[in-house]
Backbone as XML, in Angstrom:
<?xml version="1.0"?>
<chain id="A" units="angstrom">
  <residue number="1" name="MET">
    <atom name="N" x="-30.578" y="18.395" z="33.643"/>
    <atom name="CA" x="-29.166" y="18.358" z="33.961"/>
    <atom name="C" x="-28.555" y="16.975" z="33.717"/>
  </residue>
  <residue number="2" name="PRO">
    <atom name="N" x="-29.215" y="15.859" z="34.106"/>
    <atom name="CA" x="-28.630" y="14.544" z="33.839"/>
    <atom name="C" x="-28.443" y="14.294" z="32.333"/>
  </residue>
  <residue number="3" name="THR">
    <atom name="N" x="-29.344" y="14.819" z="31.512"/>
    <atom name="CA" x="-29.224" y="14.643" z="30.067"/>
    <atom name="C" x="-27.972" y="15.344" z="29.544"/>
  </residue>
  <residue number="4" name="LEU">
    <atom name="N" x="-27.697" y="16.536" z="30.041"/>
    <atom name="CA" x="-26.520" y="17.279" z="29.638"/>
    <atom name="C" x="-25.249" y="16.528" z="30.036"/>
  </residue>
  <residue number="5" name="LEU">
    <atom name="N" x="-25.226" y="15.954" z="31.221"/>
    <atom name="CA" x="-24.067" y="15.172" z="31.659"/>
    <atom name="C" x="-23.883" y="13.919" z="30.802"/>
  </residue>
  <residue number="6" name="THR">
    <atom name="N" x="-24.971" y="13.299" z="30.431"/>
    <atom name="CA" x="-24.898" y="12.115" z="29.576"/>
    <atom name="C" x="-24.323" y="12.463" z="28.214"/>
  </residue>
  <residue number="7" name="ILE">
    <atom name="N" x="-24.788" y="13.542" z="27.627"/>
    <atom name="CA" x="-24.286" y="13.985" z="26.322"/>
    <atom name="C" x="-22.808" y="14.337" z="26.425"/>
  </residue>
  <residue number="8" name="LEU">
    <atom name="N" x="-22.426" y="15.046" z="27.466"/>
    <atom name="CA" x="-21.031" y="15.418" z="27.667"/>
    <atom name="C" x="-20.161" y="14.171" z="27.816"/>
  </residue>
  <residue number="9" name="PHE">
    <atom name="N" x="-20.628" y="13.199" z="28.581"/>
    <atom name="CA" x="-19.886" y="11.952" z="28.760"/>
    <atom name="C" x="-19.711" y="11.213" z="27.432"/>
  </residue>
  <residue number="10" name="VAL">
    <atom name="N" x="-20.745" y="11.133" z="26.632"/>
    <atom name="CA" x="-20.674" y="10.440" z="25.336"/>
    <atom name="C" x="-19.693" y="11.149" z="24.415"/>
  </residue>
  <residue number="11" name="ILE">
    <atom name="N" x="-19.721" y="12.466" z="24.380"/>
    <atom name="CA" x="-18.805" y="13.230" z="23.527"/>
    <atom name="C" x="-17.360" y="13.017" z="23.973"/>
  </residue>
  <residue number="12" name="LEU">
    <atom name="N" x="-17.098" y="13.125" z="25.252"/>
    <atom name="CA" x="-15.739" y="12.944" z="25.748"/>
    <atom name="C" x="-15.243" y="11.519" z="25.527"/>
  </residue>
  <residue number="13" name="PHE">
    <atom name="N" x="-16.101" y="10.537" z="25.718"/>
    <atom name="CA" x="-15.706" y="9.152" z="25.519"/>
    <atom name="C" x="-15.394" y="8.877" z="24.053"/>
  </residue>
  <residue number="14" name="SER">
    <atom name="N" x="-16.169" y="9.432" z="23.138"/>
    <atom name="CA" x="-15.930" y="9.186" z="21.714"/>
    <atom name="C" x="-14.645" y="9.853" z="21.244"/>
  </residue>
  <residue number="15" name="ILE">
    <atom name="N" x="-14.269" y="10.967" z="21.830"/>
    <atom name="CA" x="-13.023" y="11.636" z="21.466"/>
    <atom name="C" x="-11.829" y="10.892" z="22.057"/>
  </residue>
  <residue number="16" name="ALA">
    <atom name="N" x="-11.978" y="10.372" z="23.260"/>
    <atom name="CA" x="-10.859" y="9.759" z="23.977"/>
    <atom name="C" x="-10.528" y="8.346" z="23.501"/>
  </residue>
  <residue number="17" name="SER">
    <atom name="N" x="-11.439" y="7.684" z="22.797"/>
    <atom name="CA" x="-11.159" y="6.308" z="22.378"/>
    <atom name="C" x="-11.049" y="6.242" z="20.854"/>
  </residue>
  <residue number="18" name="PRO">
    <atom name="N" x="-9.810" y="6.240" z="20.345"/>
    <atom name="CA" x="-9.626" y="6.169" z="18.892"/>
    <atom name="C" x="-10.021" y="4.802" z="18.349"/>
  </residue>
  <residue number="19" name="ALA">
    <atom name="N" x="-10.319" y="4.738" z="17.077"/>
    <atom name="CA" x="-10.679" y="3.471" z="16.438"/>
    <atom name="C" x="-9.477" y="2.533" z="16.425"/>
  </residue>
  <residue number="20" name="GLN">
    <atom name="N" x="-9.738" y="1.273" z="16.624"/>
    <atom name="CA" x="-8.682" y="0.261" z="16.615"/>
    <atom name="C" x="-8.602" y="-0.348" z="15.222"/>
  </residue>
  <residue number="21" name="PRO">
    <atom name="N" x="-7.479" y="-0.136" z="14.503"/>
    <atom name="CA" x="-7.372" y="-0.724" z="13.166"/>
    <atom name="C" x="-7.212" y="-2.235" z="13.245"/>
  </residue>
  <residue number="22" name="SER">
    <atom name="N" x="-7.791" y="-2.920" z="12.291"/>
    <atom name="CA" x="-7.622" y="-4.372" z="12.261"/>
    <atom name="C" x="-6.587" y="-4.714" z="11.193"/>
  </residue>
  <residue number="23" name="PRO">
    <atom name="N" x="-5.777" y="-5.737" z="11.425"/>
    <atom name="CA" x="-4.728" y="-6.079" z="10.460"/>
    <atom name="C" x="-5.332" y="-6.625" z="9.171"/>
  </residue>
  <residue number="24" name="ALA">
    <atom name="N" x="-4.618" y="-6.411" z="8.079"/>
    <atom name="CA" x="-5.050" y="-6.938" z="6.786"/>
    <atom name="C" x="-4.800" y="-8.443" z="6.743"/>
  </residue>
  <residue number="25" name="PRO">
    <atom name="N" x="-5.554" y="-9.154" z="5.922"/>
    <atom name="CA" x="-5.292" y="-10.586" z="5.808"/>
    <atom name="C" x="-3.946" y="-10.830" z="5.127"/>
  </residue>
  <residue number="26" name="PRO">
    <atom name="N" x="-3.343" y="-11.997" z="5.316"/>
    <atom name="CA" x="-2.056" y="-12.300" z="4.680"/>
    <atom name="C" x="-2.166" y="-12.225" z="3.157"/>
  </residue>
  <residue number="27" name="GLN">
    <atom name="N" x="-1.077" y="-11.799" z="2.525"/>
    <atom name="CA" x="-1.039" y="-11.698" z="1.067"/>
    <atom name="C" x="-1.070" y="-13.095" z="0.467"/>
  </residue>
  <residue number="28" name="ARG">
    <atom name="N" x="-1.966" y="-13.331" z="-0.480"/>
    <atom name="CA" x="-2.135" y="-14.668" z="-1.056"/>
    <atom name="C" x="-1.148" y="-14.974" z="-2.180"/>
  </residue>
  <residue number="29" name="SER">
    <atom name="N" x="-0.875" y="-13.979" z="-3.010"/>
    <atom name="CA" x="0.031" y="-14.212" z="-4.141"/>
    <atom name="C" x="0.880" y="-12.973" z="-4.370"/>
  </residue>
  <residue number="30" name="PRO">
    <atom name="N" x="2.046" y="-13.129" z="-5.028"/>
    <atom name="CA" x="2.901" y="-11.975" z="-5.307"/>
    <atom name="C" x="2.209" y="-10.997" z="-6.259"/>
  </residue>
  <residue number="31" name="VAL">
    <atom name="N" x="2.474" y="-9.705" z="-6.054"/>
    <atom name="CA" x="1.855" y="-8.649" z="-6.849"/>
    <atom name="C" x="2.952" y="-7.769" z="-7.440"/>
  </residue>
  <residue number="32" name="ALA">
    <atom name="N" x="2.792" y="-7.400" z="-8.720"/>
    <atom name="CA" x="3.714" y="-6.478" z="-9.381"/>
    <atom name="C" x="2.913" y="-5.273" z="-9.875"/>
  </residue>
  <residue number="33" name="ILE">
    <atom name="N" x="3.246" y="-4.092" z="-9.365"/>
    <atom name="CA" x="2.660" y="-2.846" z="-9.866"/>
    <atom name="C" x="3.632" y="-2.336" z="-10.916"/>
  </residue>
  <residue number="34" name="ILE">
    <atom name="N" x="3.152" y="-2.204" z="-12.157"/>
    <atom name="CA" x="4.062" y="-1.875" z="-13.248"/>
    <atom name="C" x="3.658" y="-0.583" z="-13.959"/>
  </residue>
  <residue number="35" name="GLY">
    <atom name="N" x="4.668" y="0.130" z="-14.436"/>
    <atom name="CA" x="4.459" y="1.324" z="-15.244"/>
    <atom name="C" x="4.267" y="2.607" z="-14.475"/>
  </residue>
  <residue number="36" name="ALA">
    <atom name="N" x="4.298" y="2.565" z="-13.168"/>
    <atom name="CA" x="4.032" y="3.747" z="-12.342"/>
    <atom name="C" x="5.268" y="4.635" z="-12.237"/>
  </residue>
  <residue number="37" name="THR">
    <atom name="N" x="5.036" y="5.909" z="-11.914"/>
    <atom name="CA" x="6.126" y="6.812" z="-11.555"/>
    <atom name="C" x="6.388" y="6.606" z="-10.074"/>
  </residue>
  <residue number="38" name="ILE">
    <atom name="N" x="7.628" y="6.242" z="-9.734"/>
    <atom name="CA" x="7.968" y="5.911" z="-8.354"/>
    <atom name="C" x="8.891" y="6.984" z="-7.786"/>
  </residue>
  <residue number="39" name="HIS">
    <atom name="N" x="8.504" y="7.563" z="-6.665"/>
    <atom name="CA" x="9.352" y="8.488" z="-5.905"/>
    <atom name="C" x="9.894" y="7.679" z="-4.738"/>
  </residue>
  <residue number="40" name="THR">
    <atom name="N" x="11.184" y="7.367" z="-4.765"/>
    <atom name="CA" x="11.756" y="6.408" z="-3.823"/>
    <atom name="C" x="11.970" y="6.945" z="-2.417"/>
  </residue>
  <residue number="41" name="GLY">
    <atom name="N" x="11.956" y="8.248" z="-2.237"/>
    <atom name="CA" x="12.159" y="8.806" z="-0.909"/>
    <atom name="C" x="13.581" y="9.294" z="-0.689"/>
  </residue>
  <residue number="42" name="ASP">
    <atom name="N" x="14.508" y="8.879" z="-1.541"/>
    <atom name="CA" x="15.885" y="9.360" z="-1.433"/>
    <atom name="C" x="16.211" y="10.357" z="-2.546"/>
  </residue>
  <residue number="43" name="GLY">
    <atom name="N" x="15.178" y="10.879" z="-3.203"/>
    <atom name="CA" x="15.363" y="11.878" z="-4.251"/>
    <atom name="C" x="15.299" y="11.306" z="-5.656"/>
  </residue>
  <residue number="44" name="ARG">
    <atom name="N" x="15.367" y="9.980" z="-5.775"/>
    <atom name="CA" x="15.284" y="9.383" z="-7.110"/>
    <atom name="C" x="13.836" y="9.289" z="-7.569"/>
  </residue>
  <residue number="45" name="VAL">
    <atom name="N" x="13.634" y="9.462" z="-8.880"/>
    <atom name="CA" x="12.320" y="9.288" z="-9.487"/>
    <atom name="C" x="12.490" y="8.302" z="-10.636"/>
  </residue>
  <residue number="46" name="ILE">
    <atom name="N" x="11.730" y="7.218" z="-10.595"/>
    <atom name="CA" x="11.759" y="6.209" z="-11.649"/>
    <atom name="C" x="10.476" y="6.397" z="-12.458"/>
  </residue>
  <residue number="47" name="GLN">
    <atom name="N" x="10.628" y="6.751" z="-13.744"/>
    <atom name="CA" x="9.468" y="7.102" z="-14.571"/>
    <atom name="C" x="8.567" y="5.916" z="-14.897"/>
  </residue>
  <residue number="48" name="GLU">
    <atom name="N" x="9.121" y="4.818" z="-15.349"/>
    <atom name="CA" x="8.327" y="3.615" z="-15.625"/>
    <atom name="C" x="8.864" y="2.509" z="-14.743"/>
  </residue>
  <residue number="49" name="GLY">
    <atom name="N" x="8.346" y="2.447" z="-13.552"/>
    <atom name="CA" x="8.901" y="1.535" z="-12.564"/>
    <atom name="C" x="8.063" y="0.311" z="-12.316"/>
  </residue>
  <residue number="50" name="VAL">
    <atom name="N" x="8.638" y="-0.577" z="-11.536"/>
    <atom name="CA" x="7.948" y="-1.775" z="-11.084"/>
    <atom name="C" x="8.185" y="-1.913" z="-9.580"/>
  </residue>
  <residue number="51" name="ILE">
    <atom name="N" x="7.116" y="-2.216" z="-8.857"/>
    <atom name="CA" x="7.195" y="-2.492" z="-7.421"/>
    <atom name="C" x="6.604" y="-3.883" z="-7.225"/>
  </residue>
  <residue number="52" name="ILE">
    <atom name="N" x="7.376" y="-4.776" z="-6.611"/>
    <atom name="CA" x="6.910" y="-6.144" z="-6.390"/>
    <atom name="C" x="6.752" y="-6.387" z="-4.897"/>
  </residue>
  <residue number="53" name="PHE">
    <atom name="N" x="5.589" y="-6.928" z="-4.526"/>
    <atom name="CA" x="5.271" y="-7.296" z="-3.143"/>
    <atom name="C" x="5.189" y="-8.812" z="-3.068"/>
  </residue>
  <residue number="54" name="GLU">
    <atom name="N" x="5.878" y="-9.391" z="-2.099"/>
    <atom name="CA" x="5.776" y="-10.832" z="-1.856"/>
    <atom name="C" x="5.718" y="-11.061" z="-0.351"/>
  </residue>
  <residue number="55" name="GLY">
    <atom name="N" x="4.763" y="-11.837" z="0.088"/>
    <atom name="CA" x="4.632" y="-12.136" z="1.511"/>
    <atom name="C" x="4.366" y="-10.894" z="2.355"/>
  </residue>
  <residue number="56" name="GLY">
    <atom name="N" x="3.715" y="-9.885" z="1.776"/>
    <atom name="CA" x="3.397" y="-8.674" z="2.518"/>
    <atom name="C" x="4.536" y="-7.673" z="2.611"/>
  </residue>
  <residue number="57" name="LYS">
    <atom name="N" x="5.635" y="-7.924" z="1.880"/>
    <atom name="CA" x="6.790" y="-7.021" z="1.925"/>
    <atom name="C" x="7.183" y="-6.602" z="0.513"/>
  </residue>
  <residue number="58" name="ILE">
    <atom name="N" x="7.717" y="-5.380" z="0.392"/>
    <atom name="CA" x="8.233" y="-4.917" z="-0.886"/>
    <atom name="C" x="9.568" y="-5.613" z="-1.124"/>
  </residue>
  <residue number="59" name="THR">
    <atom name="N" x="9.689" y="-6.319" z="-2.254"/>
    <atom name="CA" x="10.923" y="-7.034" z="-2.556"/>
    <atom name="C" x="11.708" y="-6.403" z="-3.702"/>
  </residue>
  <residue number="60" name="VAL">
    <atom name="N" x="11.038" y="-5.675" z="-4.596"/>
    <atom name="CA" x="11.717" y="-5.055" z="-5.733"/>
    <atom name="C" x="11.139" y="-3.672" z="-5.980"/>
  </residue>
  <residue number="61" name="VAL">
    <atom name="N" x="12.017" y="-2.682" z="-6.170"/>
    <atom name="CA" x="11.651" y="-1.351" z="-6.665"/>
    <atom name="C" x="12.695" y="-1.030" z="-7.719"/>
  </residue>
  <residue number="62" name="ASP">
    <atom name="N" x="12.274" y="-0.993" z="-8.994"/>
    <atom name="CA" x="13.255" y="-0.832" z="-10.065"/>
    <atom name="C" x="12.577" y="-0.281" z="-11.312"/>
  </residue>
  <residue number="63" name="ASP">
    <atom name="N" x="13.388" y="0.006" z="-12.321"/>
    <atom name="CA" x="12.913" y="0.428" z="-13.631"/>
    <atom name="C" x="12.346" y="-0.809" z="-14.321"/>
  </residue>
  <residue number="64" name="MET">
    <atom name="N" x="11.118" y="-0.749" z="-14.824"/>
    <atom name="CA" x="10.507" y="-1.944" z="-15.403"/>
    <atom name="C" x="11.174" y="-2.357" z="-16.710"/>
  </residue>
  <residue number="65" name="ASN">
    <atom name="N" x="11.860" y="-1.449" z="-17.381"/>
    <atom name="CA" x="12.566" y="-1.803" z="-18.611"/>
    <atom name="C" x="13.896" y="-2.486" z="-18.316"/>
  </residue>
  <residue number="66" name="ARG">
    <atom name="N" x="14.442" y="-2.265" z="-17.125"/>
    <atom name="CA" x="15.710" y="-2.865" z="-16.737"/>
    <atom name="C" x="15.512" y="-4.178" z="-15.984"/>
  </residue>
  <residue number="67" name="ASN">
    <atom name="N" x="14.424" y="-4.289" z="-15.261"/>
    <atom name="CA" x="14.158" y="-5.476" z="-14.451"/>
    <atom name="C" x="13.044" y="-6.279" z="-15.107"/>
  </residue>
  <residue number="68" name="THR">
    <atom name="N" x="13.371" y="-7.459" z="-15.616"/>
    <atom name="CA" x="12.374" y="-8.278" z="-16.306"/>
    <atom name="C" x="11.720" y="-9.299" z="-15.377"/>
  </residue>
  <residue number="69" name="GLU">
    <atom name="N" x="12.055" y="-9.264" z="-14.088"/>
    <atom name="CA" x="11.486" y="-10.188" z="-13.097"/>
    <atom name="C" x="9.953" y="-10.102" z="-13.080"/>
  </residue>
  <residue number="70" name="TRP">
    <atom name="N" x="9.413" y="-8.911" z="-13.267"/>
    <atom name="CA" x="7.963" y="-8.695" z="-13.161"/>
    <atom name="C" x="7.189" y="-9.367" z="-14.283"/>
  </residue>
  <residue number="71" name="GLN">
    <atom name="N" x="7.854" y="-9.807" z="-15.340"/>
    <atom name="CA" x="7.154" y="-10.395" z="-16.476"/>
    <atom name="C" x="6.740" y="-11.843" z="-16.239"/>
  </residue>
  <residue number="72" name="LYS">
    <atom name="N" x="7.169" y="-12.423" z="-15.145"/>
    <atom name="CA" x="6.804" y="-13.811" z="-14.866"/>
    <atom name="C" x="5.308" y="-13.923" z="-14.595"/>
  </residue>
  <residue number="73" name="ASP">
    <atom name="N" x="4.743" y="-15.054" z="-14.994"/>
    <atom name="CA" x="3.304" y="-15.279" z="-14.862"/>
    <atom name="C" x="2.850" y="-15.444" z="-13.416"/>
  </residue>
  <residue number="74" name="ARG">
    <atom name="N" x="3.773" y="-15.612" z="-12.499"/>
    <atom name="CA" x="3.376" y="-15.860" z="-11.113"/>
    <atom name="C" x="2.907" y="-14.611" z="-10.382"/>
  </residue>
  <residue number="75" name="TYR">
    <atom name="N" x="3.041" y="-13.438" z="-11.001"/>
    <atom name="CA" x="2.638" y="-12.181" z="-10.367"/>
    <atom name="C" x="1.259" y="-11.751" z="-10.826"/>
  </residue>
  <residue number="76" name="THR">
    <atom name="N" x="0.472" y="-11.266" z="-9.885"/>
    <atom name="CA" x="-0.740" y="-10.542" z="-10.233"/>
    <atom name="C" x="-0.286" y="-9.159" z="-10.645"/>
  </residue>
  <residue number="77" name="GLN">
    <atom name="N" x="-0.536" y="-8.770" z="-11.886"/>
    <atom name="CA" x="-0.016" y="-7.493" z="-12.384"/>
    <atom name="C" x="-1.066" y="-6.397" z="-12.273"/>
  </residue>
  <residue number="78" name="ILE">
    <atom name="N" x="-0.637" y="-5.267" z="-11.738"/>
    <atom name="CA" x="-1.476" y="-4.069" z="-11.658"/>
    <atom name="C" x="-0.812" y="-3.027" z="-12.535"/>
  </residue>
  <residue number="79" name="HIS">
    <atom name="N" x="-1.486" y="-2.633" z="-13.605"/>
    <atom name="CA" x="-0.938" y="-1.641" z="-14.543"/>
    <atom name="C" x="-1.252" y="-0.247" z="-14.028"/>
  </residue>
  <residue number="80" name="ALA">
    <atom name="N" x="-0.205" y="0.545" z="-13.809"/>
    <atom name="CA" x="-0.357" y="1.882" z="-13.222"/>
    <atom name="C" x="0.326" y="2.946" z="-14.071"/>
  </residue>
  <residue number="81" name="LYS">
    <atom name="N" x="0.342" y="2.752" z="-15.377"/>
    <atom name="CA" x="1.006" y="3.710" z="-16.261"/>
    <atom name="C" x="0.380" y="5.089" z="-16.090"/>
  </residue>
  <residue number="82" name="GLY">
    <atom name="N" x="1.238" y="6.090" z="-15.894"/>
    <atom name="CA" x="0.764" y="7.453" z="-15.737"/>
    <atom name="C" x="0.320" y="7.814" z="-14.329"/>
  </residue>
  <residue number="83" name="LYS">
    <atom name="N" x="0.541" y="6.931" z="-13.405"/>
    <atom name="CA" x="0.119" y="7.188" z="-12.015"/>
    <atom name="C" x="1.327" y="7.207" z="-11.107"/>
  </residue>
</chain>
């Protein structure tokens, strides 16, 4: 009987205590994801888009052919064409 209570306690404790997420480290350099299909959430779809992250925040969401900001060498570029 004590073994059954121990197992029951372990099961209930593991269900009741969710995992605690740890924060990500600070962003070291600006990142530009280029060429991706972007669904903005307001119904717009940008076929060849660019998303720029700086300081852990999204700073630009635009058409990569219209916005040439992403071409600067200061961005770590992630090519996402077709994704």
